[in-house]
Amino acid sequence: MCGVKGGSTRMPSMTTAGPDSSGNGSGPSGGDGSAPAGGDRDFVQSLERGFAVLLAFDEDLANPTLAELAAATNLSRPAVRRLLLTLQRLGYVTGADGRWRLTPRVLSIGQHYSASNAMIEIAQPHLLALAERTHESASLAALDGADVVYVARVPVRRIMSINVSIGTRVPAHATSMGRALLAWAPAARVERVIADSGLRRLTERTVTDPSAFRAALREVRELGYALVAGELEEGLISVSAPVRDQSGEVVAALASSTSSGRTGLDQLRAEVVPLLLRTAGDISAALGHRADRRAAPVHGRDGFF
């Protein structure tokens, strides 16, 4: 698949300030590692850098050296060494023969998110029912920066070239899930996604023009669902519907995915979209949303346009 590494979970980019002259990586404030980033005295830069090291581990850096992590995070080797030793003491990484690896303890971070998020527990049986009726994978995703992140999923058959699992990130601009989430988002957030993603081309079908992308979001609002074919990966078709909370805000996107070799667009619209919309409505109702109540306008405007 273009733009997404096979089998990996692509982490969001994190801006990390370069090491200070002493190489201790503690930033201008020293002491507890806090830094007045943008004048924010409550920002703890050492914590940011610790996460930067954790997020540097990926498919390409599954078992990196200290030097490789320093290059990936733009931090000094002494700073990375102290961060690694701290993370090792906490049980999140382990080192041997000059190389480092994440431990299973890092999975507990995502587990805590799932356990503390009622939406995922509520959505799971609905995802299962949707997958059983469509015989296709059903997923729930949330927006994070310029990406969407799978937060719940019931796989049926593998239709993508990556092994999609909970926590997998894909570009929002090229997915039906991203468009279902952005269609009702404030204009500033849409523009931020456009700027951060650059609407990069992933296939020949990817919408890369900002005006065309905004028009696609308007169409999603008019239809009430998003359908994207071959923009993230050739042959992949997905359709998504918004999931709303009690206030009417779109908090997730429900998706059903298939391949062009299995289902045509007309068949998808006729058979899957009604089920998808009904299921998204059921999840929203379980979250407290009243279908007869119009979603609250965002910043005085109903949506981004």
GROMACS .gro file of C-alpha atoms in nm, residues 8-296:
model
  289
    8SER     CA    1   0.333  -0.116   1.101
    9THR     CA    2   0.158   0.142   1.309
   10ARG     CA    3   0.273   0.481   1.189
   11MET     CA    4   0.308   0.722   1.478
   12PRO     CA    5   0.235   1.095   1.457
   13SER     CA    6   0.525   1.325   1.400
   14MET     CA    7   0.659   1.491   1.713
   15THR     CA    8   0.866   1.806   1.712
   16THR     CA    9   1.152   1.774   1.955
   17ALA     CA   10   1.382   2.057   2.037
   18GLY     CA   11   1.747   1.988   1.972
   19PRO     CA   12   1.984   1.915   2.258
   20ASP     CA   13   2.125   2.204   2.452
   21SER     CA   14   2.493   2.288   2.455
   22SER     CA   15   2.562   2.053   2.743
   23GLY     CA   16   2.400   1.766   2.557
   24ASN     CA   17   2.174   1.684   2.846
   25GLY     CA   18   1.856   1.734   2.646
   26SER     CA   19   1.683   1.905   2.934
   27GLY     CA   20   1.603   2.221   2.741
   28PRO     CA   21   1.630   2.584   2.842
   29SER     CA   22   1.474   2.541   3.181
   30GLY     CA   23   1.702   2.256   3.304
   31GLY     CA   24   1.586   2.131   3.643
   32ASP     CA   25   1.282   1.910   3.589
   33GLY     CA   26   1.310   1.927   3.212
   34SER     CA   27   1.018   2.163   3.168
   35ALA     CA   28   1.041   2.407   2.882
   36PRO     CA   29   0.849   2.727   2.810
   37ALA     CA   30   0.745   2.598   2.466
   38GLY     CA   31   0.566   2.888   2.306
   39GLY     CA   32   0.562   3.057   2.647
   40ASP     CA   33   0.386   2.760   2.811
   41ARG     CA   34   0.555   2.707   3.149
   42ASP     CA   35   0.344   2.397   3.211
   43PHE     CA   36   0.499   2.213   2.917
   44VAL     CA   37   0.742   1.941   3.033
   45GLN     CA   38   0.991   1.891   2.755
   46SER     CA   39   1.156   1.587   2.910
   47LEU     CA   40   0.822   1.405   2.895
   48GLU     CA   41   0.786   1.500   2.530
   49ARG     CA   42   1.132   1.364   2.462
   50GLY     CA   43   1.057   1.041   2.642
   51PHE     CA   44   0.757   0.989   2.417
   52ALA     CA   45   0.966   1.083   2.114
   53VAL     CA   46   1.202   0.797   2.194
   54LEU     CA   47   0.915   0.552   2.241
   55LEU     CA   48   0.750   0.661   1.917
   56ALA     CA   49   1.076   0.624   1.724
   57PHE     CA   50   1.044   0.246   1.744
   58ASP     CA   51   0.868   0.125   1.430
   59GLU     CA   52   0.902  -0.132   1.152
   60ASP     CA   53   1.229   0.022   1.034
   61LEU     CA   54   1.363   0.073   1.387
   62ALA     CA   55   1.232  -0.233   1.565
   63ASN     CA   56   1.565  -0.306   1.733
   64PRO     CA   57   1.765   0.019   1.702
   65THR     CA   58   2.094   0.130   1.848
   66LEU     CA   59   2.126   0.435   2.067
   67ALA     CA   60   2.280   0.625   1.774
   68GLU     CA   61   1.986   0.537   1.548
   69LEU     CA   62   1.738   0.659   1.807
   70ALA     CA   63   1.934   0.981   1.852
   71ALA     CA   64   1.923   1.043   1.477
   72ALA     CA   65   1.550   0.960   1.459
   73THR     CA   66   1.458   1.195   1.746
   74ASN     CA   67   1.712   1.473   1.681
   75LEU     CA   68   1.833   1.438   2.039
   76SER     CA   69   2.188   1.400   2.169
   77ARG     CA   70   2.318   1.053   2.246
   78PRO     CA   71   2.363   1.131   2.619
   79ALA     CA   72   2.003   1.251   2.638
   80VAL     CA   73   1.871   0.944   2.457
   81ARG     CA   74   2.082   0.717   2.678
   82ARG     CA   75   1.929   0.863   2.997
   83LEU     CA   76   1.580   0.842   2.853
   84LEU     CA   77   1.633   0.479   2.752
   85LEU     CA   78   1.768   0.386   3.094
   86THR     CA   79   1.468   0.555   3.257
   87LEU     CA   80   1.226   0.375   3.026
   88GLN     CA   81   1.411   0.050   3.094
   89ARG     CA   82   1.375   0.099   3.467
   90LEU     CA   83   1.003   0.160   3.416
   91GLY     CA   84   0.979  -0.158   3.209
   92TYR     CA   85   0.892  -0.010   2.869
   93VAL     CA   86   1.216  -0.095   2.685
   94THR     CA   87   1.491  -0.352   2.718
   95GLY     CA   88   1.846  -0.343   2.588
   96ALA     CA   89   2.101  -0.606   2.487
   97ASP     CA   90   2.420  -0.602   2.277
   98GLY     CA   91   2.387  -0.230   2.213
   99ARG     CA   92   2.036  -0.253   2.072
  100TRP     CA   93   1.699  -0.168   2.222
  101ARG     CA   94   1.351  -0.309   2.193
  102LEU     CA   95   1.006  -0.223   2.324
  103THR     CA   96   0.856  -0.454   2.584
  104PRO     CA   97   0.495  -0.576   2.597
  105ARG     CA   98   0.431  -0.321   2.872
  106VAL     CA   99   0.384  -0.048   2.610
  107LEU     CA  100   0.065  -0.226   2.503
  108SER     CA  101  -0.087  -0.139   2.838
  109ILE     CA  102  -0.104   0.227   2.734
  110GLY     CA  103  -0.344   0.144   2.452
  111GLN     CA  104  -0.526  -0.103   2.673
  112HIS     CA  105  -0.593   0.168   2.927
  113TYR     CA  106  -0.741   0.384   2.650
  114SER     CA  107  -0.973   0.105   2.538
  115ALA     CA  108  -1.071   0.017   2.894
  116SER     CA  109  -1.149   0.378   2.984
  117ASN     CA  110  -1.337   0.463   2.664
  118ALA     CA  111  -1.702   0.363   2.690
  119MET     CA  112  -1.754   0.424   2.319
  120ILE     CA  113  -1.534   0.127   2.227
  121GLU     CA  114  -1.718  -0.110   2.460
  122ILE     CA  115  -2.052   0.015   2.329
  123ALA     CA  116  -1.946  -0.011   1.965
  124GLN     CA  117  -1.794  -0.361   1.972
  125PRO     CA  118  -2.114  -0.568   1.945
  126HIS     CA  119  -2.241  -0.336   1.672
  127LEU     CA  120  -1.917  -0.383   1.477
  128LEU     CA  121  -1.953  -0.758   1.510
  129ALA     CA  122  -2.313  -0.750   1.386
  130LEU     CA  123  -2.219  -0.528   1.091
  131ALA     CA  124  -1.931  -0.757   0.993
  132GLU     CA  125  -2.155  -1.064   1.014
  133ARG     CA  126  -2.419  -0.906   0.791
  134THR     CA  127  -2.184  -0.762   0.531
  135HIS     CA  128  -1.920  -1.038   0.545
  136GLU     CA  129  -1.664  -0.758   0.538
  137SER     CA  130  -1.439  -0.600   0.799
  138ALA     CA  131  -1.595  -0.337   1.025
  139SER     CA  132  -1.391  -0.068   1.198
  140LEU     CA  133  -1.424   0.230   1.429
  141ALA     CA  134  -1.171   0.511   1.396
  142ALA     CA  135  -1.095   0.849   1.553
  143LEU     CA  136  -0.911   1.150   1.417
  144ASP     CA  137  -0.561   1.224   1.548
  145GLY     CA  138  -0.383   1.509   1.372
  146ALA     CA  139  -0.375   1.441   0.999
  147ASP     CA  140  -0.437   1.067   1.050
  148VAL     CA  141  -0.720   0.843   1.155
  149VAL     CA  142  -0.648   0.576   1.415
  150TYR     CA  143  -0.830   0.244   1.435
  151VAL     CA  144  -0.971   0.219   1.788
  152ALA     CA  145  -1.189  -0.090   1.738
  153ARG     CA  146  -1.211  -0.346   1.461
  154VAL     CA  147  -1.371  -0.676   1.362
  155PRO     CA  148  -1.170  -0.823   1.074
  156VAL     CA  149  -1.330  -1.070   0.834
  157ARG     CA  150  -1.078  -1.112   0.558
  158ARG     CA  151  -0.756  -0.937   0.473
  159ILE     CA  152  -0.821  -0.687   0.195
  160MET     CA  153  -0.539  -0.441   0.257
  161SER     CA  154  -0.169  -0.498   0.205
  162ILE     CA  155  -0.103  -0.404   0.568
  163ASN     CA  156  -0.214  -0.596   0.872
  164VAL     CA  157  -0.464  -0.349   1.010
  165SER     CA  158  -0.508  -0.368   1.386
  166ILE     CA  159  -0.614  -0.143   1.670
  167GLY     CA  160  -0.377   0.152   1.678
  168THR     CA  161  -0.295   0.144   1.307
  169ARG     CA  162  -0.279   0.492   1.157
  170VAL     CA  163  -0.371   0.587   0.800
  171PRO     CA  164  -0.384   0.929   0.631
  172ALA     CA  165  -0.721   1.096   0.691
  173HIS     CA  166  -0.738   1.269   0.354
  174ALA     CA  167  -0.736   0.944   0.154
  175THR     CA  168  -0.985   0.745   0.362
  176SER     CA  169  -1.360   0.736   0.401
  177MET     CA  170  -1.312   0.739   0.778
  178GLY     CA  171  -1.112   1.061   0.761
  179ARG     CA  172  -1.370   1.229   0.544
  180ALA     CA  173  -1.657   1.121   0.766
  181LEU     CA  174  -1.473   1.274   1.061
  182LEU     CA  175  -1.370   1.594   0.882
  183ALA     CA  176  -1.696   1.668   0.700
  184TRP     CA  177  -1.852   1.805   1.019
  185ALA     CA  178  -1.531   1.946   1.167
  186PRO     CA  179  -1.452   2.318   1.212
  187ALA     CA  180  -1.287   2.486   0.915
  188ALA     CA  181  -0.964   2.539   1.107
  189ARG     CA  182  -0.923   2.168   1.167
  190VAL     CA  183  -0.986   2.083   0.803
  191GLU     CA  184  -0.728   2.339   0.692
  192ARG     CA  185  -0.480   2.203   0.945
  193VAL     CA  186  -0.519   1.851   0.806
  194ILE     CA  187  -0.474   1.982   0.453
  195ALA     CA  188  -0.157   2.166   0.555
  196ASP     CA  189  -0.012   1.886   0.768
  197SER     CA  190  -0.081   1.606   0.521
  198GLY     CA  191  -0.005   1.806   0.208
  199LEU     CA  192  -0.281   1.587   0.058
  200ARG     CA  193   0.002   1.368  -0.066
  201ARG     CA  194  -0.067   1.133  -0.352
  202LEU     CA  195  -0.090   0.768  -0.245
  203THR     CA  196  -0.244   0.629  -0.564
  204GLU     CA  197  -0.350   0.769  -0.899
  205ARG     CA  198  -0.697   0.827  -0.753
  206THR     CA  199  -0.597   1.023  -0.443
  207VAL     CA  200  -0.757   1.366  -0.424
  208THR     CA  201  -0.464   1.606  -0.390
  209ASP     CA  202  -0.622   1.941  -0.476
  210PRO     CA  203  -0.743   2.134  -0.167
  211SER     CA  204  -1.050   2.271  -0.344
  212ALA     CA  205  -1.149   1.926  -0.466
  213PHE     CA  206  -1.092   1.786  -0.118
  214ARG     CA  207  -1.319   2.050   0.040
  215ALA     CA  208  -1.581   1.971  -0.226
  216ALA     CA  209  -1.555   1.603  -0.135
  217LEU     CA  210  -1.625   1.689   0.229
  218ARG     CA  211  -1.928   1.893   0.128
  219GLU     CA  212  -2.057   1.592  -0.062
  220VAL     CA  213  -2.013   1.376   0.248
  221ARG     CA  214  -2.225   1.619   0.448
  222GLU     CA  215  -2.495   1.613   0.183
  223LEU     CA  216  -2.503   1.233   0.159
  224GLY     CA  217  -2.448   1.160   0.526
  225TYR     CA  218  -2.170   0.912   0.455
  226ALA     CA  219  -1.830   0.894   0.282
  227LEU     CA  220  -1.730   0.653   0.009
  228VAL     CA  221  -1.368   0.634  -0.107
  229ALA     CA  222  -1.243   0.400  -0.377
  230GLY     CA  223  -0.877   0.338  -0.454
  231GLU     CA  224  -0.736   0.653  -0.294
  232LEU     CA  225  -0.546   0.490  -0.009
  233GLU     CA  226  -0.466   0.167  -0.189
  234GLU     CA  227  -0.552   0.042  -0.536
  235GLY     CA  228  -0.860  -0.178  -0.530
  236LEU     CA  229  -0.961  -0.085  -0.175
  237ILE     CA  230  -1.313   0.052  -0.127
  238SER     CA  231  -1.440   0.179   0.205
  239VAL     CA  232  -1.756   0.350   0.318
  240SER     CA  233  -1.793   0.534   0.649
  241ALA     CA  234  -2.061   0.704   0.854
  242PRO     CA  235  -2.025   0.949   1.143
  243VAL     CA  236  -2.079   0.845   1.503
  244ARG     CA  237  -2.203   1.123   1.731
  245ASP     CA  238  -2.201   1.171   2.105
  246GLN     CA  239  -2.470   1.320   2.328
  247SER     CA  240  -2.387   1.675   2.217
  248GLY     CA  241  -2.411   1.582   1.850
  249GLU     CA  242  -2.038   1.610   1.790
  250VAL     CA  243  -1.885   1.358   1.551
  251VAL     CA  244  -1.647   1.159   1.771
  252ALA     CA  245  -1.573   0.858   1.550
  253ALA     CA  246  -1.628   0.708   1.209
  254LEU     CA  247  -1.777   0.365   1.147
  255ALA     CA  248  -1.636   0.195   0.836
  256SER     CA  249  -1.694  -0.111   0.623
  257SER     CA  250  -1.419  -0.206   0.379
  258THR     CA  251  -1.408  -0.430   0.075
  259SER     CA  252  -1.225  -0.464  -0.255
  260SER     CA  253  -1.326  -0.364  -0.606
  261GLY     CA  254  -1.298  -0.729  -0.708
  262ARG     CA  255  -1.566  -0.829  -0.458
  263THR     CA  256  -1.820  -0.547  -0.460
  264GLY     CA  257  -1.916  -0.274  -0.705
  265LEU     CA  258  -1.991   0.082  -0.595
  266ASP     CA  259  -2.360   0.056  -0.682
  267GLN     CA  260  -2.396  -0.264  -0.482
  268LEU     CA  261  -2.214  -0.103  -0.191
  269ARG     CA  262  -2.447   0.196  -0.192
  270ALA     CA  263  -2.758  -0.020  -0.218
  271GLU     CA  264  -2.672  -0.294   0.031
  272VAL     CA  265  -2.403  -0.177   0.271
  273VAL     CA  266  -2.466   0.195   0.316
  274PRO     CA  267  -2.815   0.150   0.472
  275LEU     CA  268  -2.674  -0.103   0.720
  276LEU     CA  269  -2.379   0.123   0.795
  277LEU     CA  270  -2.596   0.428   0.858
  278ARG     CA  271  -2.832   0.229   1.078
  279THR     CA  272  -2.543   0.085   1.280
  280ALA     CA  273  -2.375   0.425   1.320
  281GLY     CA  274  -2.711   0.560   1.437
  282ASP     CA  275  -2.747   0.279   1.690
  283ILE     CA  276  -2.399   0.346   1.832
  284SER     CA  277  -2.471   0.719   1.846
  285ALA     CA  278  -2.800   0.655   2.025
  286ALA     CA  279  -2.619   0.437   2.278
  287LEU     CA  280  -2.383   0.729   2.337
  288GLY     CA  281  -2.679   0.953   2.412
  289HIS     CA  282  -2.733   1.119   2.075
  290ARG     CA  283  -3.091   1.193   1.973
  291ALA     CA  284  -3.137   1.147   1.600
  292ASP     CA  285  -3.415   1.405   1.589
  293ARG     CA  286  -3.187   1.673   1.734
  294ARG     CA  287  -2.975   1.875   1.496
  295ALA     CA  288  -2.605   1.869   1.575
  296ALA     CA  289  -2.484   2.180   1.751
   0.00000   0.00000   0.00000
